[in-house]
Amino acid sequence: MTPTNPRYGVYTLVVIFFSEDESIDLEGTKTHALVLLSSKREMLIRTVRSYLINLGYLSLQLIVGCSAPSAGTDFVLVLPLAYWTTSTTPPVIEGFFSTVAENSPLPVLIYNFPSVIGGMDISSDSIIRLAQKNPNIFGVKLTCGNPFATFGGKLGFFLSALVARSHSIITALANVMPRTHGNYADWALSKVGVAGVKGVVSHYFGYGTAQGRRPLELTLVSKLSIDALERIQQLIDIENGL
């Protein structure tokens, strides 16, 4: 299978909002997918795709997990299996991604995120071998600080990734400052965490809530440090002026 390449540009990790009873508020997702049933994930994907179509964005591409291609996704983002990290050797990782790519109806994006998979880091050699062997693997998202990336996962190394011929970036911070990029932006919001990003969006832009799903706690803007608030406000001012 020859995949269709994603468009060049900035990809936003949209946030998911919950009501006080932790029911889904149907406005996006970021990091909370792990606490949702597959049926709920598919509902979110269908909702996002429906809104995009209604707004006239017929060709806007979605990158989602690999469980529901029929829901309207264009590409799938896949983490390696990492329950037994000591046994998950490079051949095991490469075999896993090869199997996924060979059987996936959609193009596959490798996701390397060591901090959420027991510190396991996919080597560049493995990524290169997978890319050369599997035409259905179209890229990699690196949330590991490595400056060589097809898709960067943090604004802090966006520029260096572009210099290294990175294709693009996928970032949650684009919810708050889609036109403001750099280390300054990454520092300010990376300090507030997943629920904090939602709190900032709710406080400054008037939609959604800061409500998370357990074990994550509610993060109100009023509880953030003065330093973080000052930096965030400066970024909001810059964003509003662009």
GROMACS .gro file of C-alpha atoms in nm:
model
  242
    1MET     CA    1   0.000   0.000   0.000
    2THR     CA    2   0.135   0.344  -0.094
    3PRO     CA    3   0.027   0.599   0.169
    4THR     CA    4  -0.092   0.949   0.096
    5ASN     CA    5   0.151   1.191   0.257
    6PRO     CA    6   0.008   1.430   0.517
    7ARG     CA    7   0.009   1.798   0.430
    8TYR     CA    8   0.297   2.016   0.543
    9GLY     CA    9   0.220   2.239   0.841
   10VAL     CA   10   0.129   2.249   1.209
   11TYR     CA   11  -0.103   1.980   1.348
   12THR     CA   12  -0.298   2.060   1.666
   13LEU     CA   13  -0.367   1.809   1.944
   14VAL     CA   14  -0.723   1.917   2.026
   15VAL     CA   15  -0.821   1.885   2.392
   16ILE     CA   16  -1.109   1.679   2.530
   17PHE     CA   17  -1.343   1.837   2.783
   18PHE     CA   18  -1.542   1.657   3.053
   19SER     CA   19  -1.847   1.755   3.254
   20GLU     CA   20  -1.835   1.744   3.634
   21ASP     CA   21  -1.957   1.384   3.626
   22GLU     CA   22  -1.666   1.304   3.387
   23SER     CA   23  -1.895   1.246   3.089
   24ILE     CA   24  -1.752   1.355   2.754
   25ASP     CA   25  -1.820   1.711   2.644
   26LEU     CA   26  -1.752   1.624   2.276
   27GLU     CA   27  -1.502   1.895   2.192
   28GLY     CA   28  -1.178   1.713   2.113
   29THR     CA   29  -0.908   1.504   2.279
   30LYS     CA   30  -0.559   1.525   2.416
   31THR     CA   31  -0.397   1.251   2.626
   32HIS     CA   32  -0.730   1.130   2.769
   33ALA     CA   33  -0.785   0.865   2.501
   34LEU     CA   34  -0.648   0.600   2.736
   35VAL     CA   35  -0.941   0.649   2.974
   36LEU     CA   36  -1.203   0.607   2.700
   37LEU     CA   37  -1.364   0.291   2.566
   38SER     CA   38  -1.311   0.220   2.196
   39SER     CA   39  -1.674   0.308   2.127
   40LYS     CA   40  -1.627   0.649   2.292
   41ARG     CA   41  -1.309   0.714   2.093
   42GLU     CA   42  -1.494   0.632   1.772
   43MET     CA   43  -1.776   0.867   1.874
   44LEU     CA   44  -1.523   1.148   1.922
   45ILE     CA   45  -1.365   1.084   1.583
   46ARG     CA   46  -1.702   1.080   1.408
   47THR     CA   47  -1.803   1.400   1.586
   48VAL     CA   48  -1.484   1.582   1.483
   49ARG     CA   49  -1.514   1.462   1.124
   50SER     CA   50  -1.881   1.567   1.112
   51TYR     CA   51  -1.800   1.917   1.239
   52LEU     CA   52  -1.518   1.955   0.988
   53ILE     CA   53  -1.747   1.856   0.701
   54ASN     CA   54  -2.020   2.093   0.820
   55LEU     CA   55  -1.766   2.376   0.840
   56GLY     CA   56  -1.647   2.308   0.486
   57TYR     CA   57  -1.310   2.152   0.574
   58LEU     CA   58  -1.364   1.847   0.356
   59SER     CA   59  -0.995   1.775   0.299
   60LEU     CA   60  -0.862   1.842   0.652
   61GLN     CA   61  -0.669   1.535   0.766
   62LEU     CA   62  -0.707   1.356   1.101
   63ILE     CA   63  -0.436   1.152   1.272
   64VAL     CA   64  -0.585   0.920   1.536
   65GLY     CA   65  -0.521   0.583   1.699
   66CYS     CA   66  -0.561   0.271   1.488
   67SER     CA   67  -0.888   0.133   1.628
   68ALA     CA   68  -1.146   0.303   1.407
   69PRO     CA   69  -1.053   0.380   1.044
   70SER     CA   70  -1.420   0.364   0.950
   71ALA     CA   71  -1.489   0.664   1.174
   72GLY     CA   72  -1.322   0.900   0.930
   73THR     CA   73  -0.951   0.911   1.015
   74ASP     CA   74  -0.680   0.958   0.751
   75PHE     CA   75  -0.372   0.825   0.934
   76VAL     CA   76  -0.308   0.619   1.248
   77LEU     CA   77  -0.066   0.702   1.530
   78VAL     CA   78   0.074   0.390   1.702
   79LEU     CA   79   0.278   0.342   2.021
   80PRO     CA   80   0.477   0.019   2.061
   81LEU     CA   81   0.361  -0.247   2.304
   82ALA     CA   82   0.557  -0.190   2.623
   83TYR     CA   83   0.421  -0.398   2.910
   84TRP     CA   84   0.741  -0.603   2.937
   85THR     CA   85   0.997  -0.338   2.851
   86THR     CA   86   1.299  -0.559   2.922
   87SER     CA   87   1.178  -0.811   2.665
   88THR     CA   88   1.076  -0.553   2.408
   89THR     CA   89   1.395  -0.560   2.203
   90PRO     CA   90   1.449  -0.376   1.871
   91PRO     CA   91   1.352  -0.689   1.670
   92VAL     CA   92   1.031  -0.717   1.876
   93ILE     CA   93   0.948  -0.350   1.820
   94GLU     CA   94   1.020  -0.370   1.448
   95GLY     CA   95   0.816  -0.689   1.416
   96PHE     CA   96   0.522  -0.525   1.592
   97PHE     CA   97   0.520  -0.217   1.368
   98SER     CA   98   0.572  -0.427   1.055
   99THR     CA   99   0.269  -0.638   1.144
  100VAL     CA  100   0.058  -0.329   1.214
  101ALA     CA  101   0.167  -0.162   0.889
  102GLU     CA  102   0.105  -0.471   0.678
  103ASN     CA  103  -0.248  -0.510   0.814
  104SER     CA  104  -0.357  -0.150   0.861
  105PRO     CA  105  -0.601  -0.007   0.603
  106LEU     CA  106  -0.456   0.339   0.678
  107PRO     CA  107  -0.100   0.478   0.666
  108VAL     CA  108   0.086   0.435   0.996
  109LEU     CA  109   0.274   0.700   1.197
  110ILE     CA  110   0.522   0.555   1.449
  111TYR     CA  111   0.494   0.721   1.791
  112ASN     CA  112   0.804   0.731   2.012
  113PHE     CA  113   0.711   0.859   2.360
  114PRO     CA  114   0.950   0.699   2.616
  115SER     CA  115   0.798   0.865   2.924
  116VAL     CA  116   0.463   0.686   2.880
  117ILE     CA  117   0.601   0.343   2.786
  118GLY     CA  118   0.837   0.270   3.072
  119GLY     CA  119   1.131   0.465   2.930
  120MET     CA  120   1.158   0.251   2.617
  121ASP     CA  121   1.308   0.456   2.335
  122ILE     CA  122   1.275   0.344   1.973
  123SER     CA  123   1.616   0.382   1.811
  124SER     CA  124   1.672   0.578   1.492
  125ASP     CA  125   1.810   0.259   1.334
  126SER     CA  126   1.481   0.079   1.399
  127ILE     CA  127   1.282   0.370   1.260
  128ILE     CA  128   1.498   0.379   0.945
  129ARG     CA  129   1.465   0.004   0.891
  130LEU     CA  130   1.088   0.020   0.938
  131ALA     CA  131   1.055   0.313   0.697
  132GLN     CA  132   1.262   0.136   0.433
  133LYS     CA  133   1.083  -0.196   0.472
  134ASN     CA  134   0.720  -0.084   0.502
  135PRO     CA  135   0.567   0.149   0.240
  136ASN     CA  136   0.260   0.189   0.464
  137ILE     CA  137   0.470   0.355   0.737
  138PHE     CA  138   0.476   0.722   0.638
  139GLY     CA  139   0.650   0.892   0.931
  140VAL     CA  140   0.728   0.920   1.299
  141LYS     CA  141   0.621   1.148   1.581
  142LEU     CA  142   0.899   1.198   1.836
  143THR     CA  143   0.809   1.318   2.185
  144CYS     CA  144   1.151   1.233   2.317
  145GLY     CA  145   1.357   1.548   2.260
  146ASN     CA  146   1.546   1.403   1.966
  147PRO     CA  147   1.601   1.684   1.712
  148PHE     CA  148   1.570   1.450   1.413
  149ALA     CA  149   1.203   1.402   1.338
  150THR     CA  150   0.947   1.369   1.069
  151PHE     CA  151   0.686   1.498   1.313
  152GLY     CA  152   0.811   1.692   1.613
  153GLY     CA  153   0.612   1.658   1.934
  154LYS     CA  154   0.728   1.974   2.113
  155LEU     CA  155   0.754   2.334   1.999
  156GLY     CA  156   1.088   2.364   2.176
  157PHE     CA  157   1.270   2.178   1.900
  158PHE     CA  158   1.043   2.272   1.608
  159LEU     CA  159   1.303   2.495   1.441
  160SER     CA  160   1.586   2.245   1.474
  161ALA     CA  161   1.356   1.971   1.345
  162LEU     CA  162   1.274   2.182   1.040
  163VAL     CA  163   1.645   2.236   0.978
  164ALA     CA  164   1.683   1.856   0.992
  165ARG     CA  165   1.412   1.834   0.722
  166SER     CA  166   1.128   1.752   0.961
  167HIS     CA  167   0.794   1.727   0.784
  168SER     CA  168   0.585   1.903   1.045
  169ILE     CA  169   0.481   1.918   1.411
  170ILE     CA  170   0.193   1.787   1.622
  171THR     CA  171   0.137   1.998   1.933
  172ALA     CA  172  -0.127   2.060   2.198
  173LEU     CA  173  -0.001   2.416   2.243
  174ALA     CA  174  -0.152   2.515   1.907
  175ASN     CA  175  -0.490   2.519   2.085
  176VAL     CA  176  -0.375   2.827   2.273
  177MET     CA  177  -0.122   2.987   2.037
  178PRO     CA  178  -0.145   2.844   1.684
  179ARG     CA  179   0.075   3.119   1.542
  180THR     CA  180   0.327   3.148   1.825
  181HIS     CA  181   0.609   2.896   1.805
  182GLY     CA  182   0.938   2.855   1.994
  183ASN     CA  183   1.100   2.761   2.321
  184TYR     CA  184   0.921   3.035   2.510
  185ALA     CA  185   0.578   2.895   2.430
  186ASP     CA  186   0.684   2.541   2.506
  187TRP     CA  187   0.825   2.637   2.846
  188ALA     CA  188   0.519   2.830   2.958
  189LEU     CA  189   0.248   2.573   2.894
  190SER     CA  190   0.451   2.256   2.940
  191LYS     CA  191   0.464   2.349   3.310
  192VAL     CA  192   0.086   2.330   3.358
  193GLY     CA  193   0.026   1.973   3.238
  194VAL     CA  194  -0.258   1.815   3.042
  195ALA     CA  195  -0.542   1.946   3.259
  196GLY     CA  196  -0.367   2.282   3.281
  197VAL     CA  197  -0.383   2.326   2.903
  198LYS     CA  198  -0.759   2.272   2.923
  199GLY     CA  199  -0.783   2.520   3.209
  200VAL     CA  200  -0.599   2.783   3.005
  201VAL     CA  201  -0.820   2.722   2.700
  202SER     CA  202  -1.136   2.749   2.913
  203HIS     CA  203  -1.020   3.062   3.098
  204TYR     CA  204  -0.881   3.262   2.808
  205PHE     CA  205  -1.100   3.148   2.519
  206GLY     CA  206  -1.432   3.081   2.688
  207TYR     CA  207  -1.506   2.723   2.585
  208GLY     CA  208  -1.466   2.386   2.752
  209THR     CA  209  -1.374   2.324   3.116
  210ALA     CA  210  -1.067   2.234   3.320
  211GLN     CA  211  -1.237   1.914   3.435
  212GLY     CA  212  -1.020   1.605   3.391
  213ARG     CA  213  -1.076   1.236   3.440
  214ARG     CA  214  -0.929   1.059   3.737
  215PRO     CA  215  -0.648   1.013   3.824
  216LEU     CA  216  -0.579   1.359   3.672
  217GLU     CA  217  -0.698   1.647   3.885
  218LEU     CA  218  -0.890   1.965   3.805
  219THR     CA  219  -0.645   2.244   3.720
  220LEU     CA  220  -0.782   2.596   3.753
  221VAL     CA  221  -0.592   2.894   3.615
  222SER     CA  222  -0.619   3.057   3.959
  223LYS     CA  223  -0.405   2.774   4.101
  224LEU     CA  224  -0.115   2.824   3.859
  225SER     CA  225   0.203   2.996   3.972
  226ILE     CA  226   0.239   3.371   3.920
  227ASP     CA  227   0.540   3.308   3.695
  228ALA     CA  228   0.347   3.068   3.471
  229LEU     CA  229   0.046   3.302   3.456
  230GLU     CA  230   0.264   3.598   3.356
  231ARG     CA  231   0.428   3.400   3.077
  232ILE     CA  232   0.097   3.261   2.954
  233GLN     CA  233  -0.061   3.608   2.953
  234GLN     CA  234   0.231   3.743   2.749
  235LEU     CA  235   0.184   3.462   2.499
  236ILE     CA  236  -0.190   3.524   2.478
  237ASP     CA  237  -0.121   3.893   2.412
  238ILE     CA  238   0.125   3.802   2.135
  239GLU     CA  239  -0.121   3.556   1.983
  240ASN     CA  240  -0.407   3.806   1.987
  241GLY     CA  241  -0.186   4.063   1.818
  242LEU     CA  242  -0.097   3.842   1.521
   0.00000   0.00000   0.00000
